[in-house]
Short mmCIF file of C-alpha atoms in Angstrom, two decimals:
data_model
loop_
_atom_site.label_atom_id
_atom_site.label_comp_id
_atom_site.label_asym_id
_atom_site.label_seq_id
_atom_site.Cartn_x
_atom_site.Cartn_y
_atom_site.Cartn_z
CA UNK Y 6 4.88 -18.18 -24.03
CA UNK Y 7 3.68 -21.26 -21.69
CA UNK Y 8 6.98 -21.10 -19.40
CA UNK Y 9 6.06 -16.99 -19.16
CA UNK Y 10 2.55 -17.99 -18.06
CA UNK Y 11 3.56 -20.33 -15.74
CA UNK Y 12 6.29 -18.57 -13.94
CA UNK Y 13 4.26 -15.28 -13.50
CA UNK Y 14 1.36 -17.62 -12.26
CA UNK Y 15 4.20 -18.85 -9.30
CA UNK Y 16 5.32 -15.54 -8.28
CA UNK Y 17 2.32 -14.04 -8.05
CA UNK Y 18 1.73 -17.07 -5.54
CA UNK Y 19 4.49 -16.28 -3.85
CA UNK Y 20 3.86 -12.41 -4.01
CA UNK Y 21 0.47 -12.85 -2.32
CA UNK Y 22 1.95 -15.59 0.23
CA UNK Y 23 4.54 -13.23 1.58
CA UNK Y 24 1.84 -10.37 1.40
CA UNK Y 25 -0.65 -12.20 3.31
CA UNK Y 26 2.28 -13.04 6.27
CA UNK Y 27 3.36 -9.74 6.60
CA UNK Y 28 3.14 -7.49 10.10
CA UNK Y 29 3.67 -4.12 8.09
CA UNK Y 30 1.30 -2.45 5.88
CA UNK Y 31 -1.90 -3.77 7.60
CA UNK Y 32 -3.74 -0.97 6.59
CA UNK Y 33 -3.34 -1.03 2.50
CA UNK Y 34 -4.19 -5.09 3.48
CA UNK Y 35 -7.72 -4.33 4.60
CA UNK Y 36 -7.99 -2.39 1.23
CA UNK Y 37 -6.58 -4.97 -1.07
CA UNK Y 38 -5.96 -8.33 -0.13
CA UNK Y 39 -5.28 -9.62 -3.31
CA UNK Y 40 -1.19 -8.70 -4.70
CA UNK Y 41 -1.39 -7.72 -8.60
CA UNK Y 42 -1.33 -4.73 -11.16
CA UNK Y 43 -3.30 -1.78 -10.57
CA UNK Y 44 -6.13 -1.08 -13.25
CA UNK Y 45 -4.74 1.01 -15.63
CA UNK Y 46 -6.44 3.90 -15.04
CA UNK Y 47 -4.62 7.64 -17.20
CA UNK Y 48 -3.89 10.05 -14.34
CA UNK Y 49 -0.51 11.98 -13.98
CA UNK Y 50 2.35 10.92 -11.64
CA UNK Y 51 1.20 13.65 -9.13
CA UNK Y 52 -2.32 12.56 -9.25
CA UNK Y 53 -0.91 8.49 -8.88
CA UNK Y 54 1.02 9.53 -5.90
CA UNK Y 55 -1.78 10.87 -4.27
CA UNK Y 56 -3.95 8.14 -4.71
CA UNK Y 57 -0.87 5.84 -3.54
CA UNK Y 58 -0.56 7.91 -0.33
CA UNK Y 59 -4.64 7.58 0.61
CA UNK Y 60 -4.39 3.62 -0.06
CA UNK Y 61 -1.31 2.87 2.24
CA UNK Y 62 -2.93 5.55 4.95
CA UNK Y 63 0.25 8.45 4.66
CA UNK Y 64 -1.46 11.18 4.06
CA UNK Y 65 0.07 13.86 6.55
CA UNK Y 66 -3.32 13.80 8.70
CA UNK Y 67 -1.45 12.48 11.76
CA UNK Y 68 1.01 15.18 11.94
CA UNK Y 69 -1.45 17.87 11.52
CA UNK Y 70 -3.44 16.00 14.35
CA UNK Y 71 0.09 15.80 16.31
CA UNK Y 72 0.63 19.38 15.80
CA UNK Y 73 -2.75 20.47 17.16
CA UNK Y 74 -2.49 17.86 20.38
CA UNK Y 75 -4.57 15.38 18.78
CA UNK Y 76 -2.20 12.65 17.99
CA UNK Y 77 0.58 11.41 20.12
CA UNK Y 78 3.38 11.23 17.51
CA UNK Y 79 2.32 12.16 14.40
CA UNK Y 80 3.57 8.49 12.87
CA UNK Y 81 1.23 6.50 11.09
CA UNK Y 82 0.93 2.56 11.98
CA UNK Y 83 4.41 1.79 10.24
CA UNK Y 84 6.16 4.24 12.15
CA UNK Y 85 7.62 5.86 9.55
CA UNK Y 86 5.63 9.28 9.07
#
């Protein structure tokens, strides 16, 4: 049970090392800084998506804004949608 410990103690080093180099996903960085598990909170998948979406900032909002002439894309930071 001591190895366990100790080698989820290292990759959650490593986890949060790589997290705190990376370019993408700036946005859900502001929000949490720190890698780990979520708190377990009971919601439906649906509900867990949603809440996913908000956090990492893809939401849809900036291709309703595009399709009204208020966003120049309608891609969020990451490019993706």
């Amino acid at each position: 049970a001591e190895i366990k410990s100790i080698i989820t103690a290292h990759i959650m080093e490593e986890w949060q090392r790589m997290w705190e180099r990376e370019e993408k996903g700036r946005h859900l960085f502001q929000i949490q800084g720190k890698v780990g598990k979520w708190k377990n909170i009971r919601m439906n998948s649906r509900d867990q998506r949603i809440i996913s979406r908000l956090r990492m900032g893809h939401t849809g909002l900036n291709n309703t804004m595009h399709l009204t002439g208020k966003h120049p894309t309608g891609l969020c930071g990451c490019g993706v949608g």
